[in-house]
């Protein structure tokens, strides 16, 4: 909870997580929308893991929730994508779900489309960064 406590140095207080998600302070049209998508995906994935029936994934789901939820109490979603990277068990769960696809061509297609989406996202973020826009 040190990340929340340190916010008091800038005169910030804890806020309702739902308000932080719906109306974050410091709204940037592209980046805040991206951070909302990342936050929602990681929270849903973490909840599915924590409340699921696969025993080894349950504690990892709670770990991911503990990593990703504190930024919601700060009132801003800036740089949430950096917190999502630390919630790596969600990506392990995503890999598990892709491996469960029995059709080999469909599985390969999901991997290729996902990879292309990540490359496109990195290109957009790099283009914004090269225009002196800090993207997270």
PDB file of C-alpha atoms in Angstrom:
ATOM      1  CA  UNK A   1       0.000   0.000   0.000  1.00  0.00           C
ATOM      2  CA  UNK A   2       3.039   2.282  -0.177  1.00  0.00           C
ATOM      3  CA  UNK A   3       2.019   3.310  -3.692  1.00  0.00           C
ATOM      4  CA  UNK A   4      -1.205   4.732  -2.276  1.00  0.00           C
ATOM      5  CA  UNK A   5       0.414   6.342   0.764  1.00  0.00           C
ATOM      6  CA  UNK A   6       3.043   8.148  -1.309  1.00  0.00           C
ATOM      7  CA  UNK A   7       0.265   9.876  -3.258  1.00  0.00           C
ATOM      8  CA  UNK A   8      -0.414  12.041  -0.194  1.00  0.00           C
ATOM      9  CA  UNK A   9       2.811  13.951  -0.945  1.00  0.00           C
ATOM     10  CA  UNK A  10       0.984  15.418  -3.952  1.00  0.00           C
ATOM     11  CA  UNK A  11      -2.159  16.165  -1.946  1.00  0.00           C
ATOM     12  CA  UNK A  12      -4.083  13.162  -3.256  1.00  0.00           C
ATOM     13  CA  UNK A  13      -6.391  10.956  -1.238  1.00  0.00           C
ATOM     14  CA  UNK A  14      -7.766   7.501  -1.821  1.00  0.00           C
ATOM     15  CA  UNK A  15     -10.846   7.328  -3.983  1.00  0.00           C
ATOM     16  CA  UNK A  16     -13.565   4.866  -4.827  1.00  0.00           C
ATOM     17  CA  UNK A  17     -12.176   2.352  -7.361  1.00  0.00           C
ATOM     18  CA  UNK A  18     -15.334   2.532  -9.479  1.00  0.00           C
ATOM     19  CA  UNK A  19     -15.027   6.313  -9.730  1.00  0.00           C
ATOM     20  CA  UNK A  20     -11.342   5.918 -10.610  1.00  0.00           C
ATOM     21  CA  UNK A  21     -12.270   3.571 -13.427  1.00  0.00           C
ATOM     22  CA  UNK A  22     -15.194   5.576 -14.807  1.00  0.00           C
ATOM     23  CA  UNK A  23     -13.896   9.145 -14.310  1.00  0.00           C
ATOM     24  CA  UNK A  24     -10.139   9.106 -13.709  1.00  0.00           C
ATOM     25  CA  UNK A  25      -8.256  12.343 -13.138  1.00  0.00           C
ATOM     26  CA  UNK A  26      -5.741  13.378 -15.757  1.00  0.00           C
ATOM     27  CA  UNK A  27      -7.749  12.007 -18.681  1.00  0.00           C
ATOM     28  CA  UNK A  28      -5.767  11.421 -21.896  1.00  0.00           C
ATOM     29  CA  UNK A  29      -8.117  10.227 -24.668  1.00  0.00           C
ATOM     30  CA  UNK A  30      -5.900   7.493 -26.135  1.00  0.00           C
ATOM     31  CA  UNK A  31      -3.854   6.403 -23.144  1.00  0.00           C
ATOM     32  CA  UNK A  32      -6.668   6.440 -20.569  1.00  0.00           C
ATOM     33  CA  UNK A  33      -8.853   4.320 -22.858  1.00  0.00           C
ATOM     34  CA  UNK A  34      -5.978   1.883 -23.319  1.00  0.00           C
ATOM     35  CA  UNK A  35      -5.361   1.791 -19.553  1.00  0.00           C
ATOM     36  CA  UNK A  36      -9.057   1.092 -18.932  1.00  0.00           C
ATOM     37  CA  UNK A  37      -8.979  -1.848 -21.341  1.00  0.00           C
ATOM     38  CA  UNK A  38      -5.808  -3.221 -19.739  1.00  0.00           C
ATOM     39  CA  UNK A  39      -7.204  -2.768 -16.215  1.00  0.00           C
ATOM     40  CA  UNK A  40     -10.504  -4.422 -17.072  1.00  0.00           C
ATOM     41  CA  UNK A  41      -8.818  -7.350 -18.816  1.00  0.00           C
ATOM     42  CA  UNK A  42      -6.401  -8.016 -15.975  1.00  0.00           C
ATOM     43  CA  UNK A  43      -9.105  -7.717 -13.290  1.00  0.00           C
ATOM     44  CA  UNK A  44     -11.458 -10.075 -15.142  1.00  0.00           C
ATOM     45  CA  UNK A  45      -8.640 -12.552 -15.829  1.00  0.00           C
ATOM     46  CA  UNK A  46      -7.480 -12.404 -12.211  1.00  0.00           C
ATOM     47  CA  UNK A  47     -11.012 -12.970 -10.912  1.00  0.00           C
ATOM     48  CA  UNK A  48     -11.487 -15.950 -13.232  1.00  0.00           C
ATOM     49  CA  UNK A  49      -8.232 -17.399 -11.942  1.00  0.00           C
ATOM     50  CA  UNK A  50      -8.940 -16.684  -8.260  1.00  0.00           C
ATOM     51  CA  UNK A  51     -12.491 -18.038  -8.369  1.00  0.00           C
ATOM     52  CA  UNK A  52     -11.782 -20.871 -10.807  1.00  0.00           C
ATOM     53  CA  UNK A  53     -11.423 -24.566 -10.242  1.00  0.00           C
ATOM     54  CA  UNK A  54      -7.805 -25.017 -11.342  1.00  0.00           C
ATOM     55  CA  UNK A  55      -5.954 -25.352  -8.030  1.00  0.00           C
ATOM     56  CA  UNK A  56      -2.501 -24.006  -9.005  1.00  0.00           C
ATOM     57  CA  UNK A  57      -4.040 -20.866 -10.540  1.00  0.00           C
ATOM     58  CA  UNK A  58      -6.115 -19.785  -7.518  1.00  0.00           C
ATOM     59  CA  UNK A  59      -3.271 -18.199  -5.485  1.00  0.00           C
ATOM     60  CA  UNK A  60      -1.826 -16.675  -8.659  1.00  0.00           C
ATOM     61  CA  UNK A  61      -5.199 -15.061  -9.343  1.00  0.00           C
ATOM     62  CA  UNK A  62      -5.225 -13.478  -5.892  1.00  0.00           C
ATOM     63  CA  UNK A  63      -1.646 -12.293  -6.431  1.00  0.00           C
ATOM     64  CA  UNK A  64      -2.653 -10.604  -9.690  1.00  0.00           C
ATOM     65  CA  UNK A  65      -5.602  -8.924  -7.993  1.00  0.00           C
ATOM     66  CA  UNK A  66      -3.391  -7.631  -5.197  1.00  0.00           C
ATOM     67  CA  UNK A  67      -1.011  -6.171  -7.781  1.00  0.00           C
ATOM     68  CA  UNK A  68      -3.577  -4.515 -10.047  1.00  0.00           C
ATOM     69  CA  UNK A  69      -6.217  -3.209  -7.595  1.00  0.00           C
ATOM     70  CA  UNK A  70      -4.190  -0.644  -5.569  1.00  0.00           C
ATOM     71  CA  UNK A  71      -3.800   1.760  -8.528  1.00  0.00           C
ATOM     72  CA  UNK A  72      -7.594   1.981  -8.701  1.00  0.00           C
ATOM     73  CA  UNK A  73      -7.622   3.652  -5.286  1.00  0.00           C
ATOM     74  CA  UNK A  74      -5.380   6.508  -6.474  1.00  0.00           C
ATOM     75  CA  UNK A  75      -7.998   8.227  -8.619  1.00  0.00           C
ATOM     76  CA  UNK A  76      -5.925   8.035 -11.805  1.00  0.00           C
ATOM     77  CA  UNK A  77      -5.256   5.295 -14.312  1.00  0.00           C
ATOM     78  CA  UNK A  78      -1.963   6.725 -15.539  1.00  0.00           C
ATOM     79  CA  UNK A  79       0.604   3.989 -16.184  1.00  0.00           C
ATOM     80  CA  UNK A  80      -1.678   1.113 -15.211  1.00  0.00           C
ATOM     81  CA  UNK A  81      -0.183  -0.874 -18.074  1.00  0.00           C
ATOM     82  CA  UNK A  82       3.100  -1.001 -16.131  1.00  0.00           C
ATOM     83  CA  UNK A  83       1.305  -2.547 -13.163  1.00  0.00           C
ATOM     84  CA  UNK A  84      -0.374  -5.042 -15.485  1.00  0.00           C
ATOM     85  CA  UNK A  85       3.001  -6.356 -16.607  1.00  0.00           C
ATOM     86  CA  UNK A  86       3.757  -7.402 -13.039  1.00  0.00           C
ATOM     87  CA  UNK A  87       0.476  -9.321 -12.939  1.00  0.00           C
ATOM     88  CA  UNK A  88       2.091 -11.963 -15.151  1.00  0.00           C
ATOM     89  CA  UNK A  89      -0.094 -14.879 -13.964  1.00  0.00           C
ATOM     90  CA  UNK A  90      -2.918 -13.438 -16.073  1.00  0.00           C
ATOM     91  CA  UNK A  91      -0.761 -13.921 -19.159  1.00  0.00           C
ATOM     92  CA  UNK A  92      -0.029 -17.483 -18.037  1.00  0.00           C
ATOM     93  CA  UNK A  93      -3.781 -18.058 -17.773  1.00  0.00           C
ATOM     94  CA  UNK A  94      -4.295 -16.568 -21.235  1.00  0.00           C
ATOM     95  CA  UNK A  95      -1.694 -18.988 -22.589  1.00  0.00           C
ATOM     96  CA  UNK A  96      -3.489 -21.843 -20.845  1.00  0.00           C
ATOM     97  CA  UNK A  97      -6.778 -20.830 -22.489  1.00  0.00           C
ATOM     98  CA  UNK A  98      -5.172 -20.649 -25.943  1.00  0.00           C
ATOM     99  CA  UNK A  99      -3.594 -24.091 -25.460  1.00  0.00           C
ATOM    100  CA  UNK A 100      -7.052 -25.525 -24.720  1.00  0.00           C
ATOM    101  CA  UNK A 101      -8.206 -24.678 -28.267  1.00  0.00           C
ATOM    102  CA  UNK A 102      -8.310 -28.061 -29.985  1.00  0.00           C
ATOM    103  CA  UNK A 103      -8.345 -26.840 -33.588  1.00  0.00           C
ATOM    104  CA  UNK A 104      -4.675 -26.314 -34.443  1.00  0.00           C
ATOM    105  CA  UNK A 105      -5.375 -23.794 -37.237  1.00  0.00           C
ATOM    106  CA  UNK A 106      -7.639 -21.717 -34.980  1.00  0.00           C
ATOM    107  CA  UNK A 107      -5.055 -21.808 -32.179  1.00  0.00           C
ATOM    108  CA  UNK A 108      -2.333 -20.638 -34.567  1.00  0.00           C
ATOM    109  CA  UNK A 109      -4.660 -17.906 -35.849  1.00  0.00           C
ATOM    110  CA  UNK A 110      -5.338 -16.650 -32.324  1.00  0.00           C
ATOM    111  CA  UNK A 111      -1.603 -16.477 -31.626  1.00  0.00           C
ATOM    112  CA  UNK A 112      -0.854 -14.673 -34.906  1.00  0.00           C
ATOM    113  CA  UNK A 113      -3.693 -12.140 -34.508  1.00  0.00           C
ATOM    114  CA  UNK A 114      -2.728 -11.521 -30.880  1.00  0.00           C
ATOM    115  CA  UNK A 115       0.894 -10.994 -31.867  1.00  0.00           C
ATOM    116  CA  UNK A 116      -0.097  -8.610 -34.636  1.00  0.00           C
ATOM    117  CA  UNK A 117      -2.288  -6.646 -32.230  1.00  0.00           C
ATOM    118  CA  UNK A 118       0.625  -6.301 -29.792  1.00  0.00           C
ATOM    119  CA  UNK A 119       2.956  -5.141 -32.566  1.00  0.00           C
ATOM    120  CA  UNK A 120       0.373  -2.575 -33.714  1.00  0.00           C
ATOM    121  CA  UNK A 121      -0.038  -1.343 -30.154  1.00  0.00           C
ATOM    122  CA  UNK A 122       3.711  -0.964 -29.729  1.00  0.00           C
ATOM    123  CA  UNK A 123       3.941   0.955 -33.013  1.00  0.00           C
ATOM    124  CA  UNK A 124       1.213   3.365 -31.932  1.00  0.00           C
ATOM    125  CA  UNK A 125       2.772   3.901 -28.511  1.00  0.00           C
ATOM    126  CA  UNK A 126       6.212   4.427 -30.048  1.00  0.00           C
ATOM    127  CA  UNK A 127       4.817   6.923 -32.563  1.00  0.00           C
ATOM    128  CA  UNK A 128       3.171   8.860 -29.715  1.00  0.00           C
ATOM    129  CA  UNK A 129       6.376   8.709 -27.681  1.00  0.00           C
ATOM    130  CA  UNK A 130       8.439  10.033 -30.599  1.00  0.00           C
ATOM    131  CA  UNK A 131       6.140  13.077 -30.607  1.00  0.00           C
ATOM    132  CA  UNK A 132       7.192  13.767 -26.980  1.00  0.00           C
ATOM    133  CA  UNK A 133       4.078  12.188 -25.515  1.00  0.00           C
ATOM    134  CA  UNK A 134       4.723  10.117 -22.413  1.00  0.00           C
ATOM    135  CA  UNK A 135       2.580   7.013 -22.810  1.00  0.00           C
ATOM    136  CA  UNK A 136       2.896   5.398 -19.462  1.00  0.00           C
TER     137      UNK A 136
END
